[in-house]
mmCIF file of C-alpha atoms in Angstrom:
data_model
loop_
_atom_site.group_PDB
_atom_site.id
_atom_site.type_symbol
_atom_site.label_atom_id
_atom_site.label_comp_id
_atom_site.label_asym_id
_atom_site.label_seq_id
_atom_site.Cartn_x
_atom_site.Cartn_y
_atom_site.Cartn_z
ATOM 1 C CA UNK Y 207 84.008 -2.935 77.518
ATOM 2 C CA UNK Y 208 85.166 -6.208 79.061
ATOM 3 C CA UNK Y 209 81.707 -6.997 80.607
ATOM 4 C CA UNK Y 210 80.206 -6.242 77.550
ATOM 5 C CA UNK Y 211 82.576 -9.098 75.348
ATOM 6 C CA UNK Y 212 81.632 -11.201 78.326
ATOM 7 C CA UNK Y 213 77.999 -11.442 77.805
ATOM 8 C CA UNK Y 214 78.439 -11.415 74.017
ATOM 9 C CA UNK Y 215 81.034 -14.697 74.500
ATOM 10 C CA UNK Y 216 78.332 -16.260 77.294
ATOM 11 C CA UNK Y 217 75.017 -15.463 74.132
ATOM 12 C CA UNK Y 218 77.550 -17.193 71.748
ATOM 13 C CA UNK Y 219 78.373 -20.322 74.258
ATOM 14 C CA UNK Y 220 74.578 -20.508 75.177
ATOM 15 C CA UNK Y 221 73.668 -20.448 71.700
ATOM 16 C CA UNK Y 222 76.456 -22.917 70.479
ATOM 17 C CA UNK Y 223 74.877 -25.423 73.328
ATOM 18 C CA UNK Y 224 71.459 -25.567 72.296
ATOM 19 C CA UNK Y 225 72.530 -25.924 68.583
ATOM 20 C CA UNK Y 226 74.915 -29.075 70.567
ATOM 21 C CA UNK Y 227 71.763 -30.157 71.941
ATOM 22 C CA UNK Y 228 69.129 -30.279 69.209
ATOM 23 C CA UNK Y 229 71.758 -32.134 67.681
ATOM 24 C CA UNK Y 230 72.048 -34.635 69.910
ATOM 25 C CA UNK Y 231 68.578 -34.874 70.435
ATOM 26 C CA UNK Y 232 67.940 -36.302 66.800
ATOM 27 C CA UNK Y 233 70.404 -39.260 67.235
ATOM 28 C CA UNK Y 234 68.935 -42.950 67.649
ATOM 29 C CA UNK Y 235 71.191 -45.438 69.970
ATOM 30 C CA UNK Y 236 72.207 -48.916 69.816
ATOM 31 C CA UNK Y 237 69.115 -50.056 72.728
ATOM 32 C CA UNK Y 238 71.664 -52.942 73.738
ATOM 33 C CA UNK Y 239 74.213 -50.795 73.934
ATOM 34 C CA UNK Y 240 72.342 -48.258 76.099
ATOM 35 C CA UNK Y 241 71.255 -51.533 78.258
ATOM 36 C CA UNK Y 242 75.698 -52.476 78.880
ATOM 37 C CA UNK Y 243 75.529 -48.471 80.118
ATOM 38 C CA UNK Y 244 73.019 -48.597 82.717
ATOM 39 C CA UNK Y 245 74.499 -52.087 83.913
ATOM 40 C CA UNK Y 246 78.073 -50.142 83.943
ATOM 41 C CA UNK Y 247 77.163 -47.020 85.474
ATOM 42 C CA UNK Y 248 75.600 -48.956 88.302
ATOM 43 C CA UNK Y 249 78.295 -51.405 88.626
ATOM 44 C CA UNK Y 250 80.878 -48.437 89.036
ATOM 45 C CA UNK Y 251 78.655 -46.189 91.220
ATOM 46 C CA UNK Y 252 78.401 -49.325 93.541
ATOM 47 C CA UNK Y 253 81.879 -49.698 93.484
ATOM 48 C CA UNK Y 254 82.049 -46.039 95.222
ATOM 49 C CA UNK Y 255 82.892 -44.283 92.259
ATOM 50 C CA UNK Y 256 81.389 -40.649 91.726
ATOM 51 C CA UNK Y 257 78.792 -40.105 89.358
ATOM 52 C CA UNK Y 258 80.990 -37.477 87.158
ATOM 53 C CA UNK Y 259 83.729 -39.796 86.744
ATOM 54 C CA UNK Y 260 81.223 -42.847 86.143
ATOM 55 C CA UNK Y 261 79.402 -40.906 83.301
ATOM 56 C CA UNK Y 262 83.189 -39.625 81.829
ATOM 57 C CA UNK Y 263 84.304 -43.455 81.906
ATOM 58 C CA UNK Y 264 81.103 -44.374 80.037
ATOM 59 C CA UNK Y 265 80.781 -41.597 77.834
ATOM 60 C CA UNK Y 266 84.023 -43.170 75.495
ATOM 61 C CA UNK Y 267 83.315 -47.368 76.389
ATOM 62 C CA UNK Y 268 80.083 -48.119 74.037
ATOM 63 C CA UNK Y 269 80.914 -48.920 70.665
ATOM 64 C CA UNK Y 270 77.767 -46.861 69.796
ATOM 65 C CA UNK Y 271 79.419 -43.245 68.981
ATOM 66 C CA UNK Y 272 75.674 -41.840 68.818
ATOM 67 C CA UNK Y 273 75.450 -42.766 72.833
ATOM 68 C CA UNK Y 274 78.591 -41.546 73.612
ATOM 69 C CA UNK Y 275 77.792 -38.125 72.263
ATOM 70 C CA UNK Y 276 75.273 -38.095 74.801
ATOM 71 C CA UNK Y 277 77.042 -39.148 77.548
ATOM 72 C CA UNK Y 278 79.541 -36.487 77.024
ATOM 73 C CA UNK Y 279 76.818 -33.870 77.151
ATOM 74 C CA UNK Y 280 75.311 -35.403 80.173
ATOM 75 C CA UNK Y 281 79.013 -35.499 81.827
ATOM 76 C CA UNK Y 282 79.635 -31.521 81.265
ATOM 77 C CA UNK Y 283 75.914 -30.698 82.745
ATOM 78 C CA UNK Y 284 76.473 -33.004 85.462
ATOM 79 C CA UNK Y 285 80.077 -30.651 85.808
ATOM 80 C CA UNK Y 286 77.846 -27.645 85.461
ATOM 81 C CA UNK Y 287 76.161 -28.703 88.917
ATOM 82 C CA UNK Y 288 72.764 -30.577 87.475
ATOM 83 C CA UNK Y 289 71.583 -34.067 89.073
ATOM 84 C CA UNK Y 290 71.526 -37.410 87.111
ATOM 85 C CA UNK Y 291 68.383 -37.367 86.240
ATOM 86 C CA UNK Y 292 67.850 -33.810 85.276
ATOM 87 C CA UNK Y 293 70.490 -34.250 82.575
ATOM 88 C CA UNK Y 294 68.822 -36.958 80.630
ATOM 89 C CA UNK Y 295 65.912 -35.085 80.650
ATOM 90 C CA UNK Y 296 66.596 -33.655 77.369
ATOM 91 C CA UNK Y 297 66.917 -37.201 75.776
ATOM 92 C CA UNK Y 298 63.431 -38.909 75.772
ATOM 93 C CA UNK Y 299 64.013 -40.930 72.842
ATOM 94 C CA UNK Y 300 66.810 -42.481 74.912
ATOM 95 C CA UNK Y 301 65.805 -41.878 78.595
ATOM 96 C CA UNK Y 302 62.391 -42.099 78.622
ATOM 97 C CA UNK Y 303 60.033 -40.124 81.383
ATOM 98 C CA UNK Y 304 59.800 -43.203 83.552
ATOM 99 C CA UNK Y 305 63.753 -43.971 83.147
ATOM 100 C CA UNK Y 306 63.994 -40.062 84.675
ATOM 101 C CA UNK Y 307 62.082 -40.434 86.944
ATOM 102 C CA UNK Y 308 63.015 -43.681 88.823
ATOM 103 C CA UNK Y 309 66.758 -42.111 88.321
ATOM 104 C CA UNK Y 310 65.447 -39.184 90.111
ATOM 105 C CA UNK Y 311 63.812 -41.144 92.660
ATOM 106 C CA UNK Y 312 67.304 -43.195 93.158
ATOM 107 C CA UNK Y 313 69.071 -39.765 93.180
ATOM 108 C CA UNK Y 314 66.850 -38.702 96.251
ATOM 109 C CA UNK Y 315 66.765 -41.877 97.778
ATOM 110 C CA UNK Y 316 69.813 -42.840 97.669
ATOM 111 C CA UNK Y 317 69.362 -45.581 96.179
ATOM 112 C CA UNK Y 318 70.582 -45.117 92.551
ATOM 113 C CA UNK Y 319 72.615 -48.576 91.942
ATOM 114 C CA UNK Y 320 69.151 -50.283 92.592
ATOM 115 C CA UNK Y 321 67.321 -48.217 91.193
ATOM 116 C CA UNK Y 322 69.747 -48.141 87.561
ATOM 117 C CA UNK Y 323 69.415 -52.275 87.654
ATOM 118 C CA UNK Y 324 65.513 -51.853 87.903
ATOM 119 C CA UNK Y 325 65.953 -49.360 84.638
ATOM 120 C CA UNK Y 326 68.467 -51.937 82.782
ATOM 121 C CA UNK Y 327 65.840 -55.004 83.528
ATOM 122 C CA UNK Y 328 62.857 -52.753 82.447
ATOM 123 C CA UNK Y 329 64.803 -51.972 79.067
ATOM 124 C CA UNK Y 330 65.765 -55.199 78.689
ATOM 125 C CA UNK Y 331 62.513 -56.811 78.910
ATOM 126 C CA UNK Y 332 60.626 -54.164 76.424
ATOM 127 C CA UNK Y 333 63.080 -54.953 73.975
ATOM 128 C CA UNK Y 334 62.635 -58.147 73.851
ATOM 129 C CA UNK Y 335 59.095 -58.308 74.065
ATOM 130 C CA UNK Y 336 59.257 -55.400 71.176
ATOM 131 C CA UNK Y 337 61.232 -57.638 68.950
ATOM 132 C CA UNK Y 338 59.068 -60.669 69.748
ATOM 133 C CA UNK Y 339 56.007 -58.324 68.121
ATOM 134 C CA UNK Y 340 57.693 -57.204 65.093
ATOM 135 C CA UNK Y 341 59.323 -60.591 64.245
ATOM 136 C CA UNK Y 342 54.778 -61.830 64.570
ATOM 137 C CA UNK Y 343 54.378 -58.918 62.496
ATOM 138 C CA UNK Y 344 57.554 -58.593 59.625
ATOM 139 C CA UNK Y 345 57.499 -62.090 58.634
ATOM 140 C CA UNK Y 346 53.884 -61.530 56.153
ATOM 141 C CA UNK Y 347 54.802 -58.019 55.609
ATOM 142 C CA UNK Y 348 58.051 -59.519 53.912
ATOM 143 C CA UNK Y 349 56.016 -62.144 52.304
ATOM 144 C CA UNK Y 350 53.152 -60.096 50.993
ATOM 145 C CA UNK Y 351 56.337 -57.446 49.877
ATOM 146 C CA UNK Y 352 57.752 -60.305 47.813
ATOM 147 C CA UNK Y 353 54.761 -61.432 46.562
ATOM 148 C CA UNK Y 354 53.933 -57.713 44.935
ATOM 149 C CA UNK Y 355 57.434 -57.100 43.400
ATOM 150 C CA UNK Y 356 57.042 -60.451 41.704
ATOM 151 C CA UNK Y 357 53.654 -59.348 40.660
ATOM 152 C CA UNK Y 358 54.926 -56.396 39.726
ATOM 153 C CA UNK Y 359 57.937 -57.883 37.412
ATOM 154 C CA UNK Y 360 54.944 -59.976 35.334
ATOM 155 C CA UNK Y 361 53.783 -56.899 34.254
ATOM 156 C CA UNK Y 362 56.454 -55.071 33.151
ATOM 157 C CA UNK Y 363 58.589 -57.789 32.405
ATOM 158 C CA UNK Y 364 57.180 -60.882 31.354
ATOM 159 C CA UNK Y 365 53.785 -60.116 29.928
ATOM 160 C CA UNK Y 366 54.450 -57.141 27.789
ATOM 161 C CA UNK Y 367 56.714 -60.467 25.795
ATOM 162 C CA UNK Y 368 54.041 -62.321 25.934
ATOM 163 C CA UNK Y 369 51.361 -60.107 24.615
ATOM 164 C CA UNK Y 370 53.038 -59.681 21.448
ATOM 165 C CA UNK Y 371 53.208 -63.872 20.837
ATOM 166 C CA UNK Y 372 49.333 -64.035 22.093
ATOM 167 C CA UNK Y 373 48.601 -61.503 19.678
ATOM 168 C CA UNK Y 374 48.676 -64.156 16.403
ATOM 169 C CA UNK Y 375 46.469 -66.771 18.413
ATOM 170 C CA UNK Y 376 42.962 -66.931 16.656
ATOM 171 C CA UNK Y 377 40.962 -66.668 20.090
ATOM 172 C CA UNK Y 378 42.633 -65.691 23.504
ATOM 173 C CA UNK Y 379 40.303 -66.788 26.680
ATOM 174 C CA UNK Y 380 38.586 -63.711 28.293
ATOM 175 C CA UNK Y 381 40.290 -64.337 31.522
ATOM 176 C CA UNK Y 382 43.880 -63.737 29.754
ATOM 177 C CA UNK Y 383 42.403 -60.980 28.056
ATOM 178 C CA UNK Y 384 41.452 -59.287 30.776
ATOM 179 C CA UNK Y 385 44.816 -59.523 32.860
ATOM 180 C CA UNK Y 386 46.646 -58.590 29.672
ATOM 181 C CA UNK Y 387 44.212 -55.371 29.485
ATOM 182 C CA UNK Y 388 44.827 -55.041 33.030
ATOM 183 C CA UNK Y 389 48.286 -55.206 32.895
ATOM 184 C CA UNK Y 390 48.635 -52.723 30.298
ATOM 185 C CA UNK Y 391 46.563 -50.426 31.575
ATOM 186 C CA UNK Y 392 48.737 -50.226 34.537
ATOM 187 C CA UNK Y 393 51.337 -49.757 32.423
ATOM 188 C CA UNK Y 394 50.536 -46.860 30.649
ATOM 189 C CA UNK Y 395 48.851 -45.096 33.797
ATOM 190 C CA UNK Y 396 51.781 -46.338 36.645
ATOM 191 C CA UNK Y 397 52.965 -42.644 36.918
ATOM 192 C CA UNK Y 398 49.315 -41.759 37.988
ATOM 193 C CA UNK Y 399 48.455 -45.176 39.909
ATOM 194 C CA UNK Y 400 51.729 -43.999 42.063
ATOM 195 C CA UNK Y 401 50.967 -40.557 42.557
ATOM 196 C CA UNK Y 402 47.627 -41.727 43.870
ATOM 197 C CA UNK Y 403 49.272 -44.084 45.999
ATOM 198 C CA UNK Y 404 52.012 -41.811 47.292
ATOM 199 C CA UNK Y 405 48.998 -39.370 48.227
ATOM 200 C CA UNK Y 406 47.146 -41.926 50.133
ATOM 201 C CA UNK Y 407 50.007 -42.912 51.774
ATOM 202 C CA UNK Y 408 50.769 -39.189 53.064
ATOM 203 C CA UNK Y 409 46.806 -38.985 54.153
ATOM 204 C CA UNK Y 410 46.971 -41.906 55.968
ATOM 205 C CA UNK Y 411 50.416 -40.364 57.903
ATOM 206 C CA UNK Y 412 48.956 -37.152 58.368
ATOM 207 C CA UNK Y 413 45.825 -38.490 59.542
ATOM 208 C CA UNK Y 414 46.931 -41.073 61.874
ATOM 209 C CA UNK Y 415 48.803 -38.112 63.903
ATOM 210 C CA UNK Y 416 45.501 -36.830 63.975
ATOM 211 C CA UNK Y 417 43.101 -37.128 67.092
ATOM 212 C CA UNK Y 418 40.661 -38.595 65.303
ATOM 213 C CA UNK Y 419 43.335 -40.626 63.214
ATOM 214 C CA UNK Y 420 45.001 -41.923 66.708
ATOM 215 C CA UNK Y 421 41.606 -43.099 67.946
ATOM 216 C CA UNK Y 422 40.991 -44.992 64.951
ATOM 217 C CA UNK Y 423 44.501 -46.662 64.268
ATOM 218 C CA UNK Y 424 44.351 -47.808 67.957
ATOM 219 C CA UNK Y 425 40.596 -48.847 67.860
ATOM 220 C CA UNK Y 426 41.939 -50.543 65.133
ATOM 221 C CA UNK Y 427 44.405 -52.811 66.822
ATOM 222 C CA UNK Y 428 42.157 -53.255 69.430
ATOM 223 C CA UNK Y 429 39.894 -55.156 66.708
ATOM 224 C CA UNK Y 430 41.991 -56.521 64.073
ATOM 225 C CA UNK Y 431 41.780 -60.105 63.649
ATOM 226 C CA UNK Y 432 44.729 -62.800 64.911
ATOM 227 C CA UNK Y 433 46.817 -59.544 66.185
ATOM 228 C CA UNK Y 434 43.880 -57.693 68.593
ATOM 229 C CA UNK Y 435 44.822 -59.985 71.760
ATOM 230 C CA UNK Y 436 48.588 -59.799 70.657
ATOM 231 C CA UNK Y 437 48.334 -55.767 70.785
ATOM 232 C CA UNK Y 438 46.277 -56.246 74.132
ATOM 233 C CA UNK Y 439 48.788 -58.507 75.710
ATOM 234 C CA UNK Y 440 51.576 -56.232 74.888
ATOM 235 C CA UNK Y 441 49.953 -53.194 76.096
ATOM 236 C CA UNK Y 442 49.113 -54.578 79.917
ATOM 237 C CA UNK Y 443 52.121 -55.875 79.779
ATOM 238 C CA UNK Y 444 53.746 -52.739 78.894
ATOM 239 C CA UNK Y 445 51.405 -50.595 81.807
ATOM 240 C CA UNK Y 446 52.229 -53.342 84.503
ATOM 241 C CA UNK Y 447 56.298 -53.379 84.073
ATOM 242 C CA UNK Y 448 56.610 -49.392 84.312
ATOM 243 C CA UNK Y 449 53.828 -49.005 87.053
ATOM 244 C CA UNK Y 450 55.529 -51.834 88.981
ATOM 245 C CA UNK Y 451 58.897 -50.750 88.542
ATOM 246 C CA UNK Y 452 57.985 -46.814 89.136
ATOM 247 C CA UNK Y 453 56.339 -47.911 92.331
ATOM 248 C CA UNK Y 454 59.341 -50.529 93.502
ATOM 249 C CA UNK Y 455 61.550 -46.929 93.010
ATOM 250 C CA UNK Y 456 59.383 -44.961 95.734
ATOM 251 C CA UNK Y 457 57.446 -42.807 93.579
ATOM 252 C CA UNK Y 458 53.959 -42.154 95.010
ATOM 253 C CA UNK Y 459 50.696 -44.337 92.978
ATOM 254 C CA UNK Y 460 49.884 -40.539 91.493
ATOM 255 C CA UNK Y 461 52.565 -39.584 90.162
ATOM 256 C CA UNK Y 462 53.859 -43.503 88.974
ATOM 257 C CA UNK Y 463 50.065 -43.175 86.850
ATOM 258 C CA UNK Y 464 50.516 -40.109 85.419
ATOM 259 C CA UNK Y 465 53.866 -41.205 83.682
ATOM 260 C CA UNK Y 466 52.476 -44.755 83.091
ATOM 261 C CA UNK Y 467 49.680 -42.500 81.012
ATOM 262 C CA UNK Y 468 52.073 -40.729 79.434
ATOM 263 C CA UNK Y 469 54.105 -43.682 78.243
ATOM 264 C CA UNK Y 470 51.041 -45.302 76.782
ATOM 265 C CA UNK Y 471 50.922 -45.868 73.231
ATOM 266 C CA UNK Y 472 47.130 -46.595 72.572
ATOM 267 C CA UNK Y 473 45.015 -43.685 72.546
ATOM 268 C CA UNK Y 474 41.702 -45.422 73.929
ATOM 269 C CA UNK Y 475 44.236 -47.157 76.704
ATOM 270 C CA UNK Y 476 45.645 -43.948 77.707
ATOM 271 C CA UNK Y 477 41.843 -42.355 77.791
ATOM 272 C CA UNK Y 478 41.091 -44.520 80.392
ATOM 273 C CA UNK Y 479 44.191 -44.278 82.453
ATOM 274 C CA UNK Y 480 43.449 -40.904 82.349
ATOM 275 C CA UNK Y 481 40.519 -41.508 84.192
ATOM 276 C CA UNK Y 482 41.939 -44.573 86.487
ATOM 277 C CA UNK Y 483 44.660 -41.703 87.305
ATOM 278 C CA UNK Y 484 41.974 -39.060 88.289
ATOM 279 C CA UNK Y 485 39.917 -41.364 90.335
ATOM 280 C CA UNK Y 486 43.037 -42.758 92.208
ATOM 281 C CA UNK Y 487 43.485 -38.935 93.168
ATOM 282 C CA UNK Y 488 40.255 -38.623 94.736
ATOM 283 C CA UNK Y 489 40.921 -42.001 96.501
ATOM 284 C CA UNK Y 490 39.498 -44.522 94.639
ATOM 285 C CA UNK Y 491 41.379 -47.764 94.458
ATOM 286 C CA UNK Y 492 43.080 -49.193 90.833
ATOM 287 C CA UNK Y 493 40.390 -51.899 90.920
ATOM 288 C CA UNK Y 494 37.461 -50.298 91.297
ATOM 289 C CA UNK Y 495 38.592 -47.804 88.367
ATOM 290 C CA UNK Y 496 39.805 -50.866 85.998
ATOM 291 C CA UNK Y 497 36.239 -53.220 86.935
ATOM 292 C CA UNK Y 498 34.587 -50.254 84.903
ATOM 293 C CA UNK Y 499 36.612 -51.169 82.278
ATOM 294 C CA UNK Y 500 36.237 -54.987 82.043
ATOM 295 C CA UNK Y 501 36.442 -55.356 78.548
ATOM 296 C CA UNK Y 502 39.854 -53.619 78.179
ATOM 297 C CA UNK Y 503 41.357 -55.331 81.237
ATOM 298 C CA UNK Y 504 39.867 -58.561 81.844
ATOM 299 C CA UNK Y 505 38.863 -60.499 85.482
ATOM 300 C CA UNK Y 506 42.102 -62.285 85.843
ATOM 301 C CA UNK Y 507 44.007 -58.385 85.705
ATOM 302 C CA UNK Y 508 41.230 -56.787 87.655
ATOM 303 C CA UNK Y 509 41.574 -59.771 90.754
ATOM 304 C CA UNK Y 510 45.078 -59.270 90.708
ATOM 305 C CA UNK Y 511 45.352 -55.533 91.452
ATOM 306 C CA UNK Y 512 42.550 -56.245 93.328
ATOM 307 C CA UNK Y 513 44.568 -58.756 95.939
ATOM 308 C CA UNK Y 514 48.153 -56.490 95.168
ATOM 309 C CA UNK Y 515 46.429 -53.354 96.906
ATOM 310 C CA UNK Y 516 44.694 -55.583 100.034
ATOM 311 C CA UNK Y 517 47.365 -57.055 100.533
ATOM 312 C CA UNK Y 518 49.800 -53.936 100.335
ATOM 313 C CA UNK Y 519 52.086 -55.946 97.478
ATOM 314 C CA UNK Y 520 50.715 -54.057 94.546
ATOM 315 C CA UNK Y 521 54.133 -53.879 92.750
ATOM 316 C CA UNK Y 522 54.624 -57.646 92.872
ATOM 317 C CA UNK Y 523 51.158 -57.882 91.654
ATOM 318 C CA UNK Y 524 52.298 -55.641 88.877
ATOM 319 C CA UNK Y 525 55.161 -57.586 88.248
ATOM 320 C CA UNK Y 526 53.604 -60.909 88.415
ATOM 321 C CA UNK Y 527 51.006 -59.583 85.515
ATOM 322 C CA UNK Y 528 53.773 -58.226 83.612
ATOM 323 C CA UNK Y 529 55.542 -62.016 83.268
ATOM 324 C CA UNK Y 530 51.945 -63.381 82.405
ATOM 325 C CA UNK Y 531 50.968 -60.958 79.528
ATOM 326 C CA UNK Y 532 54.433 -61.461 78.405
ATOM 327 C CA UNK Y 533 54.530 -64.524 77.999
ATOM 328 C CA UNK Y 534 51.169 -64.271 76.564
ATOM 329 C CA UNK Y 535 52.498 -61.946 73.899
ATOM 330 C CA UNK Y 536 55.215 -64.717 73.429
ATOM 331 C CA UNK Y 537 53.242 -67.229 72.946
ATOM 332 C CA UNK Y 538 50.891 -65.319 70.579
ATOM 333 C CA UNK Y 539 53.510 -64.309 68.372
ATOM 334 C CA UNK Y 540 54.970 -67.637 67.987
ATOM 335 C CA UNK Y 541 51.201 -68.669 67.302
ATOM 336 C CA UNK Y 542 51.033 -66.359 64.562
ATOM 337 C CA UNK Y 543 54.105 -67.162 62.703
ATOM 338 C CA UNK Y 544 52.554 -70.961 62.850
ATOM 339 C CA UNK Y 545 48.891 -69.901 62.002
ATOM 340 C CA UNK Y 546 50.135 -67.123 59.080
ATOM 341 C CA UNK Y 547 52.793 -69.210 57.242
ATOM 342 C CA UNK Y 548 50.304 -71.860 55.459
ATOM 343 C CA UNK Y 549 47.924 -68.883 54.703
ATOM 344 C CA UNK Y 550 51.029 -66.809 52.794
ATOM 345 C CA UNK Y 551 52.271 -69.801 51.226
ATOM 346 C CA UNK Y 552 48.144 -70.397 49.879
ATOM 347 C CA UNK Y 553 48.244 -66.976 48.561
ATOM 348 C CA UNK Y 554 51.298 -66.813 47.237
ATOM 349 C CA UNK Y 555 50.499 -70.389 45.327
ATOM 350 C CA UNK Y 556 47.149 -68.426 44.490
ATOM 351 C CA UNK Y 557 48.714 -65.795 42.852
ATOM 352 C CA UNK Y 558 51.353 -67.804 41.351
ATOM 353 C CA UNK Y 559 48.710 -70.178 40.005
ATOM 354 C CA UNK Y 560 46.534 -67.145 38.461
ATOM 355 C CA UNK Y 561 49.679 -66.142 36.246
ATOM 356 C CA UNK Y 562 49.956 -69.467 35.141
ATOM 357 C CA UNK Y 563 46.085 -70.309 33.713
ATOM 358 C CA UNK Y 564 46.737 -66.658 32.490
ATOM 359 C CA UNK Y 565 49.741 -67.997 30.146
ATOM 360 C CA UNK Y 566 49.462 -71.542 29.960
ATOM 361 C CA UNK Y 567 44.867 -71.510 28.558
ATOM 362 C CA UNK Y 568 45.419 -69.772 25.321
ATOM 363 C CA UNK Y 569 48.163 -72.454 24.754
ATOM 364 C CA UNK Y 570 46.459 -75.226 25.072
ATOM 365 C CA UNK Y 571 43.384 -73.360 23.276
ATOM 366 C CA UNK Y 572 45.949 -73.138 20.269
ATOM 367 C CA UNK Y 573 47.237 -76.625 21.009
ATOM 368 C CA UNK Y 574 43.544 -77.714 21.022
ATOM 369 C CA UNK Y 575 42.079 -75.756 17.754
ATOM 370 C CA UNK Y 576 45.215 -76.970 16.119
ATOM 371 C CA UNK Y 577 44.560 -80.774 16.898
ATOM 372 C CA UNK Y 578 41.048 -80.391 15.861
#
């Protein structure tokens, strides 16, 4: 009778963990927070502490309550007799594949404090260079926002006024006539005009997590004007840092690839690290798969790896591209901000100036017939 409340208490702890889990596994973290963690935990493991007691310590010192959660879990697995690494496996949004696997690496090595301060530079870097792109990228999307709810508040605010005093002028210009028809035709029809928007909207979503929708949205970036080398940049910046740092940890050029792949954003990038990593497995050297590939990659990249693997310093090579195409990305985005600003401010002017002919011609048409 015993045994059997025993394995009915073990079904019910089991089952109460996994519910834990897929909890846990939906929470976002603070990314500088998670950075002070990975400094911490190899500050105190270097200071001869034991990895149970370093992950208890950390799981109640961020002020992020999201990462702490996590930590705890990680503490009571690491209790239950599983490695580092193996118990931020379950958290990919917060330990990514290559952060598991150089911890791993450390873990077998024995060289986890290094390898933890590789992790917490590689994190820090991609989130800067991450918030370099979206502050290239927010800044129109704000202004072109703006821009539309002001157009939107002529139409429903300020010309629907208007129409009614336009009304008793003997001729309106065509030009107002047509924004005021326009304007009330969205008015009448906005329920429809934003159903068909929410539905394009949900195509585009469903179709960019598509196959066909992923090739397109990253052929697209590849090819978009001002932001194509900006996306570029970014991305062999991206593949450098984790195959430099992956390879710095001890991991093998094989395996180091095949995560690199997997942590690749770009569909038509990852397609041809796929190959790069299947001809590296037969033997064939990084820069004889990438020269194929010119296009994608460039001379200056190809040399580089080419010089790395003579010269048996491939992960400096790596790391040495890395700085470049970051401070490529850098100095594109700042570029951007420069180049974009007088264009918004044109069309915003533009569009400001529009509204005005719209209101101010039939004015001075009355003005005009009334003087004559």
């Amino acid at each position: 009778m015993s045994k059997g409340k025993d394995k009915k208490q073990k079904k019910t702890e089991k089952k109460n963990e996994q519910k834990e889990l897929k909890k846990l596994q939906k929470l976002k973290v603070s990314i500088p927070q998670l950075l002070i963690s990975i400094k911490s935990m190899s500050a105190l493991l270097k200071a001869g502490i034991a990895i149970s007691e370093t992950i208890e310590t950390l799981s109640d010192q961020s002020s992020d309550e999201s990462l702490n959660k996590i930590y705890q879990y990680i503490n009571k697995r690491i209790d239950s007799g599983s490695t580092l690494a193996e118990a931020m496996q379950p958290f990919p949004k917060v330990f990514s594949e290559t952060i598991v696997s150089v911890v791993r690496a450390g873990e077998e090595g024995g060289s986890l404090e290094k390898n933890l301060i590789f992790i917490a530079n590689t994190i820090k870097k991609e989130y800067e260079l991450k918030r370099k792109l979206k502050g290239a990228i927010i800044y129109p999307v704000i202004i072109i926002g703006l821009t539309v709810t002001e157009f939107v508040g002529m139409i429903f605010l300020i010309l629907p006024k208007l129409e009614d005093l336009f009304s008793s002028f003997p001729n309106i210009p065509p030009f107002t006539m047509f924004v005021m028809n326009t304007a009330q035709y969205i008015r009448t029809n906005w329920m429809l005009i934003l159903g068909v928007l929410v539905v394009i909207i949900i195509f585009i979503t469903v179709f960019s997590r598509t196959k066909l929708g992923k090739h397109f949205t990253s052929w697209l970036a590849l090819n978009f004007p001002i932001l194509k080398k900006l996306f570029i940049s970014d991305i062999l910046s991206s593949f450098s840092r984790t195959l430099s740092v992956l390879l710095m940890s001890g991991i093998p050029l094989s395996k180091s690839l095949e995560i690199t792949v997997s942590t690749t954003g770009n569909y038509i990038y990852s397609k041809i690290l796929k190959e790069v990593h299947a001809n590296a497995q037969k033997g064939q050297k990084l820069s004889t798969s990438f020269a194929k590939y010119e296009n994608y990659f460039g001379k200056s990249f190809i040399k580089m790896v080419n010089v790395g693997e003579t010269s048996g310093t491939l992960e400096e090579s790596l790391m040495y591209l890395h700085e470049y195409y970051s401070d490529d990305v850098e100095e594109i985005s700042s570029n951007i901000v420069t180049f974009v600003e007088p264009l918004l401010l044109i069309f915003v002017g533009l569009i400001i100036g529009l509204l005005g002919v719209t209101i101010l011609l039939p004015m001075y048409q009355l003005m005009g017939s009334i003087n004559a």
